[in-house]
Short mmCIF file of C-alpha atoms and ligand atoms in Angstrom, two decimals:
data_model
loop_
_atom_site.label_atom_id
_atom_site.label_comp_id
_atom_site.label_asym_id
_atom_site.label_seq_id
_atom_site.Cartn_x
_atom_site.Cartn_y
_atom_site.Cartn_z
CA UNK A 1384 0.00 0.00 0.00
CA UNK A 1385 1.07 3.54 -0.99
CA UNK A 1386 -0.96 5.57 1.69
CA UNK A 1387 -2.87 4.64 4.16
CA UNK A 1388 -5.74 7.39 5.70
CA UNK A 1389 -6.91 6.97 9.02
CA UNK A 1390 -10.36 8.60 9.09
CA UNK A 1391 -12.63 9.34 6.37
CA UNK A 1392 -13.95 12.76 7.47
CA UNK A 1393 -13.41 15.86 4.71
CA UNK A 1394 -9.62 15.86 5.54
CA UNK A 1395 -9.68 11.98 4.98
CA UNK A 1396 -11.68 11.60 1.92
CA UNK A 1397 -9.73 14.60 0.35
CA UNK A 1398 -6.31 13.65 0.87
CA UNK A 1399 -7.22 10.25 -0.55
CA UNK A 1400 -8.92 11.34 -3.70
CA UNK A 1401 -5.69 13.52 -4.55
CA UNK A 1402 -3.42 10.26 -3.81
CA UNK A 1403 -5.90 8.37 -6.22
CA UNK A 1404 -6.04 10.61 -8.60
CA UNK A 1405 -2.57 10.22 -9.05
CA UNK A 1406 -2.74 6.48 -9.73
CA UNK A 1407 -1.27 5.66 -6.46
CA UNK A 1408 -2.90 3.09 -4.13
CA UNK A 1409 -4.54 4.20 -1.08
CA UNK A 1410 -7.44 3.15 1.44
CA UNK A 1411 -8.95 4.82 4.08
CA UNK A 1412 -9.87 3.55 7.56
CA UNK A 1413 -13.15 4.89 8.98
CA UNK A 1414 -14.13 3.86 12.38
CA UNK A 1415 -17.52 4.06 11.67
CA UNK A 1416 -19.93 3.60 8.52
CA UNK A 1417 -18.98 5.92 5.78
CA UNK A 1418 -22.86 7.37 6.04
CA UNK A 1419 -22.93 8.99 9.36
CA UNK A 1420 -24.06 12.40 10.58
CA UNK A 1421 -20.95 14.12 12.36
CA UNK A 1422 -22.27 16.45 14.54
CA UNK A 1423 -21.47 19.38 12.77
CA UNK A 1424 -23.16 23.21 11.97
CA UNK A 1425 -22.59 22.45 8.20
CA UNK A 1426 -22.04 25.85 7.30
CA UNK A 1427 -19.78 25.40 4.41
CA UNK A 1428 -18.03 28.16 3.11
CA UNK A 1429 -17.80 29.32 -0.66
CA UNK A 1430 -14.21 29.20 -0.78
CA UNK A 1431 -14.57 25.40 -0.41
CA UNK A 1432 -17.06 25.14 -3.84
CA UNK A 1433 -14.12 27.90 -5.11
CA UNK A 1434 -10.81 26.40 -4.59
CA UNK A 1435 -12.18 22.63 -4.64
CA UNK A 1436 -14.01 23.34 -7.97
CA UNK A 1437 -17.19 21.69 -6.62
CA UNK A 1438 -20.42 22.05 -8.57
CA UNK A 1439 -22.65 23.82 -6.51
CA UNK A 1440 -25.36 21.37 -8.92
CA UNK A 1441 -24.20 18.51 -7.24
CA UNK A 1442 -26.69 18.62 -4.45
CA UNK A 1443 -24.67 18.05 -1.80
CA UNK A 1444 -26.20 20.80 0.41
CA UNK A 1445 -29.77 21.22 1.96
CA UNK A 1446 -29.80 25.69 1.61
CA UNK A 1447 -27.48 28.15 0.21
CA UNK A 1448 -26.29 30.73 2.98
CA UNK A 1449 -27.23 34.51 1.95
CA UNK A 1450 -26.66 36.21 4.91
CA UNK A 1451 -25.61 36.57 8.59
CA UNK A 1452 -27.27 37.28 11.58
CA UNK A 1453 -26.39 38.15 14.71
CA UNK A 1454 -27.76 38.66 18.16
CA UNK A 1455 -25.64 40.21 21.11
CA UNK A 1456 -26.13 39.66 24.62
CA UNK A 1457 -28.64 42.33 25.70
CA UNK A 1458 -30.57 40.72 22.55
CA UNK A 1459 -29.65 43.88 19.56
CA UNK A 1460 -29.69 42.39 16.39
CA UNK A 1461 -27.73 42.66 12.93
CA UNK A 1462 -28.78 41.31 10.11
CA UNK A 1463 -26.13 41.83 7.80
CA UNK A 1464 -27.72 40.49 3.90
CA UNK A 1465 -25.63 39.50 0.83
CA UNK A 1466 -26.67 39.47 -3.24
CA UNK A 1467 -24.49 36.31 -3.42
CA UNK A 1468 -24.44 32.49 -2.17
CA UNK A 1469 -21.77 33.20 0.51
CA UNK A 1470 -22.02 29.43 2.14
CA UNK A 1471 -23.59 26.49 1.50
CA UNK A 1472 -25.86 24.64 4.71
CA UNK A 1473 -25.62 20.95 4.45
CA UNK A 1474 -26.27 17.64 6.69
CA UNK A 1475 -22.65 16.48 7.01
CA UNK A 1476 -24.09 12.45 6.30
CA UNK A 1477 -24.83 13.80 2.80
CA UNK A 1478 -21.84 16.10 2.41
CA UNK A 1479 -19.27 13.79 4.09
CA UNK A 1480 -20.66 10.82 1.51
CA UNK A 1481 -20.17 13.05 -1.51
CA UNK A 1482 -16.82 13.46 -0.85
CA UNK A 1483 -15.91 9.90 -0.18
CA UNK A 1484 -17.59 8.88 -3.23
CA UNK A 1485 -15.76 11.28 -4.81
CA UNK A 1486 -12.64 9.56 -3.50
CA UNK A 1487 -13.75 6.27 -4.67
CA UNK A 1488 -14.91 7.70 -8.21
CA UNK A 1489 -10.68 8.50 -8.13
CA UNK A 1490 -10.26 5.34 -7.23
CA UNK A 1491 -9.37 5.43 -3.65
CA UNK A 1492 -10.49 2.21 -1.51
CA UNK A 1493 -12.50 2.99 1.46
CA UNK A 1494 -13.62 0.60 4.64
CA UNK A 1495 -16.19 1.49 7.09
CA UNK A 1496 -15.94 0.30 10.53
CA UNK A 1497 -12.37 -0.60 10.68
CA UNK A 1498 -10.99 1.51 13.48
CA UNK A 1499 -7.35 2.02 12.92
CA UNK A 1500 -4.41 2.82 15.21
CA UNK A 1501 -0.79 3.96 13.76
CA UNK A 1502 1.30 0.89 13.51
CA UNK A 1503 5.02 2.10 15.34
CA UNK A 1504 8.26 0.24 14.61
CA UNK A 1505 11.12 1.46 16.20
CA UNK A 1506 9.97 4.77 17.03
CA UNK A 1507 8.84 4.99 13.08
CA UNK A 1508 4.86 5.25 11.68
CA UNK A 1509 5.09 2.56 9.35
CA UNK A 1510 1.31 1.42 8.54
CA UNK A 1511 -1.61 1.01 10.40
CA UNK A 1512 -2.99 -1.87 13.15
CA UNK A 1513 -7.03 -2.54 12.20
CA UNK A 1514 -8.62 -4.60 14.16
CA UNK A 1515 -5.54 -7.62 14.75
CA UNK A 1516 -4.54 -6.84 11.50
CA UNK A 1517 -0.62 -5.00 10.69
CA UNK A 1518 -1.09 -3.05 7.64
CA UNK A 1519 2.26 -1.57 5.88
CA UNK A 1520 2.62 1.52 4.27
CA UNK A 1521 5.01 4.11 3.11
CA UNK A 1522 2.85 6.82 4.49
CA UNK A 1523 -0.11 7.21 6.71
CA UNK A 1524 -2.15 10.30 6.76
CA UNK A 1525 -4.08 10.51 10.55
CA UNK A 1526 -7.13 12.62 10.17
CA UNK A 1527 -9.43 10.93 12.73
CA UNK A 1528 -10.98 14.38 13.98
CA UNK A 1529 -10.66 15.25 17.31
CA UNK A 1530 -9.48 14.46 20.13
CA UNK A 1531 -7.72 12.36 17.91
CA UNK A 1532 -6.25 9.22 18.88
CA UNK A 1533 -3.43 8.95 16.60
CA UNK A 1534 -2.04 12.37 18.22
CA UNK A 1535 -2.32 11.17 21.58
CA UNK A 1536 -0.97 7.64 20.68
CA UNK A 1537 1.80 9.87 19.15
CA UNK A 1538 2.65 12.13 21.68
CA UNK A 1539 0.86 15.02 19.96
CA UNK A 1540 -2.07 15.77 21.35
CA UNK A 1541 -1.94 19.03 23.29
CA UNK A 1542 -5.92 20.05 24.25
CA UNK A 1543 -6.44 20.69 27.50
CA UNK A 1544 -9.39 21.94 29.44
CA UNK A 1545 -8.60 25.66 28.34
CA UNK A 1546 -8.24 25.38 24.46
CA UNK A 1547 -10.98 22.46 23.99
CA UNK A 1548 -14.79 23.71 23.63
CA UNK A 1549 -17.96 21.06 24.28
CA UNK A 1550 -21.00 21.55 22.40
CA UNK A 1551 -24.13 20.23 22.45
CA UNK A 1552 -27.01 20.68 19.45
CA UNK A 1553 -30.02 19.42 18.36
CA UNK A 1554 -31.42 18.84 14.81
CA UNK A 1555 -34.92 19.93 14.99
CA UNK A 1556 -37.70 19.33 12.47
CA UNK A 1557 -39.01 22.47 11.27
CA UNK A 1558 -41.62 23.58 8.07
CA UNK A 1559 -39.68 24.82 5.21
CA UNK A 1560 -42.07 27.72 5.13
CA UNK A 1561 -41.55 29.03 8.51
CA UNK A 1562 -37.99 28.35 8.11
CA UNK A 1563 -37.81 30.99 5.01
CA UNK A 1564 -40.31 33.17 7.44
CA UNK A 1565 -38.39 33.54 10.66
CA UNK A 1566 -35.07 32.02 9.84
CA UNK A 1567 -34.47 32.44 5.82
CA UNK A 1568 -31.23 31.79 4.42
CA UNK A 1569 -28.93 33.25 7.58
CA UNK A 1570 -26.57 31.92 9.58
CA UNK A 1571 -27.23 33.18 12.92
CA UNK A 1572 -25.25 33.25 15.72
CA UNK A 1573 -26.46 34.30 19.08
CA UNK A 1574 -24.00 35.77 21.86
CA UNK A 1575 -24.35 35.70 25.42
CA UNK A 1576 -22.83 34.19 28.42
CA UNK A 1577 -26.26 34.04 30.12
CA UNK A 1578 -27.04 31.07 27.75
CA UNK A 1579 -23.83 29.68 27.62
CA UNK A 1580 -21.43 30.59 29.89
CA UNK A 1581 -18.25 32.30 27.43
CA UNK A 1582 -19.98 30.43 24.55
CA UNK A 1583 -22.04 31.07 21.60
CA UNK A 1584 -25.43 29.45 20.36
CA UNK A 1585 -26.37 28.97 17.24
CA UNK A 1586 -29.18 28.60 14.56
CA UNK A 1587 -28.42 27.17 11.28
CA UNK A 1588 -30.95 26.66 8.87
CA UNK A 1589 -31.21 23.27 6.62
CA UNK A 1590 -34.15 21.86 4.06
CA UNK A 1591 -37.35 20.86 6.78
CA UNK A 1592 -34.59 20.78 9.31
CA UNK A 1593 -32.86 23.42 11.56
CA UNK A 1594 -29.52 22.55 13.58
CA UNK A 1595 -29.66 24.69 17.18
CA UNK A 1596 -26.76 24.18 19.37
CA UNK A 1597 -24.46 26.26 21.99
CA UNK A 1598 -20.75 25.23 22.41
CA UNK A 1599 -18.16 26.40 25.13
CA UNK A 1600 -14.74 25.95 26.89
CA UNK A 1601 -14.29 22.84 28.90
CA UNK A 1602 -13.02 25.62 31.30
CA UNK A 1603 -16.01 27.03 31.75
CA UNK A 1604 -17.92 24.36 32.93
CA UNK A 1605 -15.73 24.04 36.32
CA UNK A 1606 -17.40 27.09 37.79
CA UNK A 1607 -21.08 26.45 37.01
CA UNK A 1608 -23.59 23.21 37.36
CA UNK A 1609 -25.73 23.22 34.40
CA UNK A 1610 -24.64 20.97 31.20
CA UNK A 1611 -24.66 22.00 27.85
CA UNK A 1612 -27.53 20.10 27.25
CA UNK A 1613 -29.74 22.62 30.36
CA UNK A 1614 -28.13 25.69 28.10
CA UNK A 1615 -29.50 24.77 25.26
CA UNK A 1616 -33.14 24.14 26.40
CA UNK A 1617 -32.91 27.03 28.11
CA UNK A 1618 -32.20 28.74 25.16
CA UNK A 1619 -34.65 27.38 22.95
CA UNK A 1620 -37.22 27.78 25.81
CA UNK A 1621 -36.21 31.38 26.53
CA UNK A 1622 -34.29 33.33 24.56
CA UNK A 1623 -36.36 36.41 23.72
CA UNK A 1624 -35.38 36.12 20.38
CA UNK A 1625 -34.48 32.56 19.41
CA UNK A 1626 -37.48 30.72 21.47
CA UNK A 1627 -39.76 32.48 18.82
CA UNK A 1628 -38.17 31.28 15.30
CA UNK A 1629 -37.78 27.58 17.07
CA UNK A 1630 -41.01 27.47 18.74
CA UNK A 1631 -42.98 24.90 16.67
CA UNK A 1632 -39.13 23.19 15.75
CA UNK A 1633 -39.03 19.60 17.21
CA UNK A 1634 -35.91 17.91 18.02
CA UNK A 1635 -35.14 14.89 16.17
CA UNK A 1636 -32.07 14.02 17.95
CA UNK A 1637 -29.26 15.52 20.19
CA UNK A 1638 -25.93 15.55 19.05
CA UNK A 1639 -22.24 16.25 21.22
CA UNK A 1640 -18.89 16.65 20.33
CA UNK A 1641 -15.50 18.48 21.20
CA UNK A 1642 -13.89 21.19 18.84
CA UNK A 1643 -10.29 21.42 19.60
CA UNK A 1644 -8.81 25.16 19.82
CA UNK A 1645 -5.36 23.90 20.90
CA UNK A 1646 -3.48 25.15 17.69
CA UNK A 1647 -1.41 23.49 15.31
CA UNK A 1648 0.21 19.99 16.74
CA UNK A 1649 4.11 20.78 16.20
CA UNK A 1650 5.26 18.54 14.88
CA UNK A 1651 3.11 17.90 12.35
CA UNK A 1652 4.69 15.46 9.86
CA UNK A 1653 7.22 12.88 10.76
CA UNK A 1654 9.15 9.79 8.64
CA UNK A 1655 6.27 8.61 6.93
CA UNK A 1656 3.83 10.06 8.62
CA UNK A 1657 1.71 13.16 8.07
CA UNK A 1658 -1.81 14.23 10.34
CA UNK A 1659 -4.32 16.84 9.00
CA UNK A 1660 -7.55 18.19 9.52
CA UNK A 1661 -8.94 18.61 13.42
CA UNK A 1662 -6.84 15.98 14.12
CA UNK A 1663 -3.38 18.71 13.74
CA UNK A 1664 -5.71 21.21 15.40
CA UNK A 1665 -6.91 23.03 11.74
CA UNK A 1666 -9.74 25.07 12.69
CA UNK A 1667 -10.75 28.67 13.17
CA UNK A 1668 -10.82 29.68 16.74
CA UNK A 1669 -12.77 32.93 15.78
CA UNK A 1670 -15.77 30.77 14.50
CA UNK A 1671 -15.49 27.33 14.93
CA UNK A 1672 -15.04 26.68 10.86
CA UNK A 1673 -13.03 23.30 10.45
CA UNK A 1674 -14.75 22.14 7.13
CA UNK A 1675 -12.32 24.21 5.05
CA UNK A 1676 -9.06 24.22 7.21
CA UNK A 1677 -9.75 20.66 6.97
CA UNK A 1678 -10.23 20.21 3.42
CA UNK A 1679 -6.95 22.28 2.39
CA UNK A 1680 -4.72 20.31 4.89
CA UNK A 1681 -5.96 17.04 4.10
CA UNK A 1682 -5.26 18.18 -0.20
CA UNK A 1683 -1.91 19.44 0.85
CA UNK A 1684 -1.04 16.21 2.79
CA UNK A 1685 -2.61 13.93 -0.61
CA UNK A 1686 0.09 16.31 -2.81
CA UNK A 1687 2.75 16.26 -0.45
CA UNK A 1688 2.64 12.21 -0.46
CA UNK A 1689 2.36 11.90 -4.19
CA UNK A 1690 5.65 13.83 -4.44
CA UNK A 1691 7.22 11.74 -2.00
CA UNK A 1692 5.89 8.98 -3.12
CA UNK A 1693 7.56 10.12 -6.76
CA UNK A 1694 10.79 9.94 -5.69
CA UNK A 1695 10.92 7.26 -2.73
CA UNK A 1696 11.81 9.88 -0.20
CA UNK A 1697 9.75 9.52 2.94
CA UNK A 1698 11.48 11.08 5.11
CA UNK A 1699 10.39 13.91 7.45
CA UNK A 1700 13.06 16.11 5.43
CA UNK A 1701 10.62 15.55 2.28
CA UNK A 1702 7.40 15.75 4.61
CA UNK A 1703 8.06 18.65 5.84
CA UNK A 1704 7.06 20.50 2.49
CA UNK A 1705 3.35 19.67 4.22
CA UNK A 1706 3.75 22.15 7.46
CA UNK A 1707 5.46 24.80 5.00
CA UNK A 1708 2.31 24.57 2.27
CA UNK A 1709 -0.16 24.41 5.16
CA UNK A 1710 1.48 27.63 6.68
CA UNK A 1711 1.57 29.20 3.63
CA UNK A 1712 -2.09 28.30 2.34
CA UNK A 1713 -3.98 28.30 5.85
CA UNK A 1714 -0.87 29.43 8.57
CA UNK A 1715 -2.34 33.15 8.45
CA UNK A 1716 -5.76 32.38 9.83
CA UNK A 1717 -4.20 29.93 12.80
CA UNK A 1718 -2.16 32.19 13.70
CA UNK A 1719 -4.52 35.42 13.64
CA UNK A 1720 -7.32 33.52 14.63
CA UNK A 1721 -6.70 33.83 18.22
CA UNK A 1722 -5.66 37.93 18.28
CA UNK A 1723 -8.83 38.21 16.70
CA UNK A 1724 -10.70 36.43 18.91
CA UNK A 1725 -8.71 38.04 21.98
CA UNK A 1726 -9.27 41.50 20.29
CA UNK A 1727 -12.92 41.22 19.15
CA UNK A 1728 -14.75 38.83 20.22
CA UNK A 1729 -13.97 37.60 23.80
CA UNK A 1730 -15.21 39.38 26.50
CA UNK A 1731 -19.41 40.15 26.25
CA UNK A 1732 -18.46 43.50 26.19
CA UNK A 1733 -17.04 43.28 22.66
CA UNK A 1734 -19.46 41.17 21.56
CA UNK A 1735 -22.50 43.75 22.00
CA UNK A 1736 -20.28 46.23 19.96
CA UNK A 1737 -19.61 44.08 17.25
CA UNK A 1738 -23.36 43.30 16.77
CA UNK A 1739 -23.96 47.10 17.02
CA UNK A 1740 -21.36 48.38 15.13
CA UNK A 1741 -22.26 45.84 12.27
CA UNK A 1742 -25.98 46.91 12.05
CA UNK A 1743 -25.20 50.90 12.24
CA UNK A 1744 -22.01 50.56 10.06
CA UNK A 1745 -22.53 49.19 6.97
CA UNK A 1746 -18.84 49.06 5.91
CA UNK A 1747 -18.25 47.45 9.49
CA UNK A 1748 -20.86 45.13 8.79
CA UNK A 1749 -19.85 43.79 5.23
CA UNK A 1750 -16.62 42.86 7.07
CA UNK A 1751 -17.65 41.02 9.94
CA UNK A 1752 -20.14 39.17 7.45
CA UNK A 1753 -17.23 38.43 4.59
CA UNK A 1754 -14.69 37.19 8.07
CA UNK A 1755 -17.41 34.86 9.22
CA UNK A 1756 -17.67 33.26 5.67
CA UNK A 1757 -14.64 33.21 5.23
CA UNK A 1758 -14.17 35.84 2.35
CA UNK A 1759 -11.68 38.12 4.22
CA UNK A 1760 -8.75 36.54 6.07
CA UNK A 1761 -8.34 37.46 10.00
CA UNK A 1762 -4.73 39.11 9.17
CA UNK A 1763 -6.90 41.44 6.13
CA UNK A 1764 -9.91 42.00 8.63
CA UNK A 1765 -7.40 43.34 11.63
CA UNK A 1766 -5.43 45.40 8.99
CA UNK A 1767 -8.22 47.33 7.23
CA UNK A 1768 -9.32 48.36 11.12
CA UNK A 1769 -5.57 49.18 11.87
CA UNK A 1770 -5.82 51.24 8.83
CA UNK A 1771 -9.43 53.11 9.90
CA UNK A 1772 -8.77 54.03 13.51
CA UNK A 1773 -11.56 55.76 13.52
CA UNK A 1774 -13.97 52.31 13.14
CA UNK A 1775 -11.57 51.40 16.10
CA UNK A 1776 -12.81 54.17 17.80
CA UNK A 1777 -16.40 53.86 16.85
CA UNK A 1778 -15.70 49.34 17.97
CA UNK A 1779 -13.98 50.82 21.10
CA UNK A 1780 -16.86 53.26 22.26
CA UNK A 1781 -19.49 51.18 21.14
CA UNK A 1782 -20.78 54.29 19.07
C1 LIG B 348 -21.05 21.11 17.00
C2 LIG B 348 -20.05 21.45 15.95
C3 LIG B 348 -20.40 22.36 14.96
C4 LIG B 348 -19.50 22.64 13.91
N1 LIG B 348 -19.91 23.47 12.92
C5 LIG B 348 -19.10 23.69 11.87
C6 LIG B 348 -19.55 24.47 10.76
O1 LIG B 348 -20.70 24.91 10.72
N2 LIG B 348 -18.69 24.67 9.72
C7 LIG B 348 -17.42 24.16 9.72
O2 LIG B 348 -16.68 24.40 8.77
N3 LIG B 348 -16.98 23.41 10.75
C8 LIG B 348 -17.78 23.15 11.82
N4 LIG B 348 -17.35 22.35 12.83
C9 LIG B 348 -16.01 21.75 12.74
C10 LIG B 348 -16.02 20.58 11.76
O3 LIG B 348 -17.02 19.67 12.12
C11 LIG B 348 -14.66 19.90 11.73
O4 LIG B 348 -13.65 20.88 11.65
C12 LIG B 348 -14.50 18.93 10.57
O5 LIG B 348 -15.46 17.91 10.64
C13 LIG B 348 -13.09 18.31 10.62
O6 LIG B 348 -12.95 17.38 9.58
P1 LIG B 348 -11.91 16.19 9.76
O7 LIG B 348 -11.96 15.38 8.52
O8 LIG B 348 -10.61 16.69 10.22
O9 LIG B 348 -12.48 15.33 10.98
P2 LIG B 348 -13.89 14.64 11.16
O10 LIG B 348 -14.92 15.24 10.31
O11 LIG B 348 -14.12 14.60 12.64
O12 LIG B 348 -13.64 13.17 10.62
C14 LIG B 348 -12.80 12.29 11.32
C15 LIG B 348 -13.22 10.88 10.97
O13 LIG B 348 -12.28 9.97 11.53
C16 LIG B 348 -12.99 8.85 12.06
N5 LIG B 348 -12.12 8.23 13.06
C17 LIG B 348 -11.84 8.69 14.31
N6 LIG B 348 -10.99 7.84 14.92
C18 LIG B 348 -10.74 6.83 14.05
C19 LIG B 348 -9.95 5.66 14.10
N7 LIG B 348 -9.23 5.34 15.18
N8 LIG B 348 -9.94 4.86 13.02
C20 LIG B 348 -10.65 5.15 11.90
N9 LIG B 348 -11.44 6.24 11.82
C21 LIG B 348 -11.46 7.09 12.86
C22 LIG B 348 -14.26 9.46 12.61
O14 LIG B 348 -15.27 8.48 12.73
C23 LIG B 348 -14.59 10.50 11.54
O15 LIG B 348 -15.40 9.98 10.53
C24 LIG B 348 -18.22 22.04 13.90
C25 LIG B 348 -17.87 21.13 14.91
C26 LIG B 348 -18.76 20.82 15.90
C27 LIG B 348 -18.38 19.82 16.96
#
C-alpha cells in the first residue's frame, strides 16, 4: 500500500482522492460507517465550492447561505444580507458521503468500521494496526478528527481543558415555510454568556430541518452546574429572540462533540507520517469553521505524499514541504485567529459592539459578514481596522 488514511472525514476523503487521482494506491480507515451524521453546523463556506471546484449542482447541500445574523447579549440584532451564495448549509451524512464517493470515483479504496491505530516500529509510523490486522505503508495520513487518537498515541495531542470547547445541538424538524419566514437563508449566531457561559449558540438553517446548538470551553464548565444540554433548552425555551423562530421546531435528535482550539500539533509530519484536519488542530478559533481548514490540509497532505511517493523519499526532510504549504495556504488564519478572537470577540463586552457596530455601520458590517464566511482573512480583517482608527474608535466606544 502507498498511503494509508486513518479517518474518512473531509480531511480523509480529500487527501485520498488527490493520492488516487494520481494512480497511487490508497485506502482509508473509517471507524464508523462511511454514512454517518458528524455532529457538525454544516455551514460550508464558498471558498470550499471555489478552490475545490465543486459544482454547486451537485446537491450536496440542503440551503445556500445569503446572509448573517447576529444577536448580542442584551438581545440587539444585525442582520447583515448578501446578493451572493456566501455558504452552503448541508447535513454532514450527505456532504461527508459526496466526498468519499468522490474519492472512490478516483479510485481510492474505502472501509467502514475498521478503526485504525498507527502501527510504530522502532519509534517509526510505518502502517496502520485494524482490528488484529498489521497493515504496511510508506505513508499514513491521521485525520481521525478530534481528540484524535493517533495524536495522543503519538505524543501530539496538546488540548487541554482551556483550548478544547464542548457543544451540544439538536437537529430539529421544522416547516420549510416558517424556516424561510423567521429564519431564511442566515446563519445566525447568538452571543451571550447568560445562555452559555463564554460560549455562543447557534441557529443554522437546513431543508425541513434546523440545527440549534451552543458550544463552550471545557473551562467554563468548572465554575457552574448546568450541562450543555440545560443551556440549550434554556435557550430554545427562553431566549427572547431565538425561542420564537424555534417554537414549533421539534428535536429529532441531540448531538455532542468536542472542537479542539489547541493550535497546530508541532510537529506535524514525521518519517512517513503526516496528520491533518482537526486531528493537527486546523480550525478557526474565531468561529469554529473546520470544514475548510480541513479540506486544504488534508489536499496538501494527498500532494505532499504523491511527491514523496515520486521519488521514494519519505522522510520527514521531504514531509516537511506539508507544514510549509499548510502555513503558507492556511498558517495566516491559525495564527490570527486567536488575536482576533482576543481583540474582538472575547469578553461580552465586545461582543455587544460588534453586533452594534455591524448593524449601524454598513462598511463594518460587510466585514464582519465576509470574516465569518470566510471571504476576508483574519490578518486582512485586523489590517483594514488598523488602517481606519476611527472604526476602532467607533468598535472601542461602542458608538
Ligand atoms: C457542534 C459542531 C459544529 C460545527 N460546525 C461547523 C460548521 O458549521 N462549519 C465548519 O466548517 N466546521 C464546523 N465544525 C467543525 C467541523 O465539524 C470539523 O472541523 C470537521 O469535521 C473536521 O474534519 P476532519 O476530517 O478533520 O475530521 P472529522 O470530520 O471529525 O472526521 C474524522 C473521521 O475519523 C474517524 N475516526 C476517528 N478515529 C478513528 C480511528 N481510530 N480509526 C478510523 N477512523 C477514525 C471518525 O469516525 C470521523 O469519521 C463544527 C464542529 C462541531 C463539533
Amino acid at each position: 500500500m502507498d498511503v494509508v488514511i486513518i479517518g474518512a472525514g473531509p480531511a480523509g476523503t480529500m487527501a485520498a482522492r488527490v493520492v488516487a487521482e494520481q494512480g497511487f494506491t490508497v485506502t482509508v480507515y473509517e471507524k464508523g460507517p462511511l454514512k454517518r451524521e458528524k455532529p457538525c453546523g454544516g455551514a460550508v463556506s464558498g471558498r470550499v465550492l471555489r478552490e475545490f471546484d465543486f459544482k454547486a449542482s451537485n446537491q450536496f447541500w440542503d440551503r445556500p447561505c445569503t446572509g448573517i445574523f447576529l444577536c448580542s447579549p442584551r438581545n440587539k440584532t444585525a442582520t447583515l444580507p448578501s446578493d451572493r451564495t456566501m455558504a452552503y448549509f448541508v447535513m454532514r451524512e450527505k456532504f461527508d458521503y459526496y466526498l468519499a464517493r468522490e474519492a472512490q470515483s478516483a479510485g481510492a479504496s474505502l472501509v467502514e468500521n475498521a478503526p485504525a491505530e498507527p502501527l510504530v516500529k522502532n519509534g517509526k509510523v510505518v502502517g496502520v494496526r485494524v482490528n488484529d490486522e498489521e497493515i504496511r505503508a510508506a505513508i499514513v495520513i491521521a485525520c481521525d478528527g478530534t481528540p484524535s487518537s493517533c495524536a495522543r498515541a503519538l505524543n501530539l495531542y496538546r488540548g487541554n481543558d482551556s483550548n478544547q470547547a464542548a457543544t451540544y445541538q439538536y437537529q430539529m424538524s421544522m416547516d420549510n415555510t416558517e424556516i424561510d419566514e423567521k429564519i431564511g437563508n442566515n446563519l445566525e449566531i447568538y452571543f451571550g454568556s447568560s445562555w452559555v457561559p463564554y460560549g455562543y449558540s447557534w441557529i443554522f438553517p437546513k431543508d425541513g430541518i434546523v440545527t440549534v446548538g451552543c458550544g463552550t470551553w471545557f473551562r467554563a464548565f468548572k465554575h457552574y452546574t448546568i450541562t450543555m444540554k440545560q443551556c440549550l433548552d434554556r435557550f430554545i425555551k427562553d431566549h427572547p429572540v431565538a425561542r420564537e423562530k424555534v417554537k414549533n421546531a421539534h428535536v429529532l435528535y441531540p448531538q455532542s462533540a468536542m472542537i479542539g482550539f489547541s493550535g497546530i500539533s508541532s510537529p506535524i509530519y514525521r518519517d512517513g507520517f503526516m496528520i491533518a484536519g482537526d486531528a493537527a488542530g486546523f480550525v478557526s478559533l474565531p468561529t469554529g469553521e473546520g470544514i475548510y481548514y480541513s479540506m486544504v490540509s488534508g489536499k496538501i497532505a494527498g500532494e505532499v505524499a504523491v511527491e514523496a511517493l515520486r521519488k521514494e523519499d519519505f522522510s520527514k526532510g521531504m514531509l516537511k514541504k506539508y507544514k510549509e504549504r499548510t502555513d503558507q495556504r492556511i498558517g495566516a488564519d491559525m495564527k490570527w485567529g486567536p488575536w482576533l478572537r482576543r481583540l474582538a470577540l472575547d469578553t461580552e463586552r465586545d461582543q455587544e459592539h460588534v453586533v452594534k457596530i455591524s448593524a449601524k455601520d454598513r462598511w463594518f458590517g460587510t466585514m464582519v459578514r465576509d470574516m465569518i464566511v470566510g471571504d476576508i482573512p483574519y490578518n486582512m480583517f485586523l489590517w483594514n481596522l488598523v488602517k481606519r482608527p476611527h472604526k476602532i474608535g467607533k468598535f472601542w466606544l461602542g458608538i
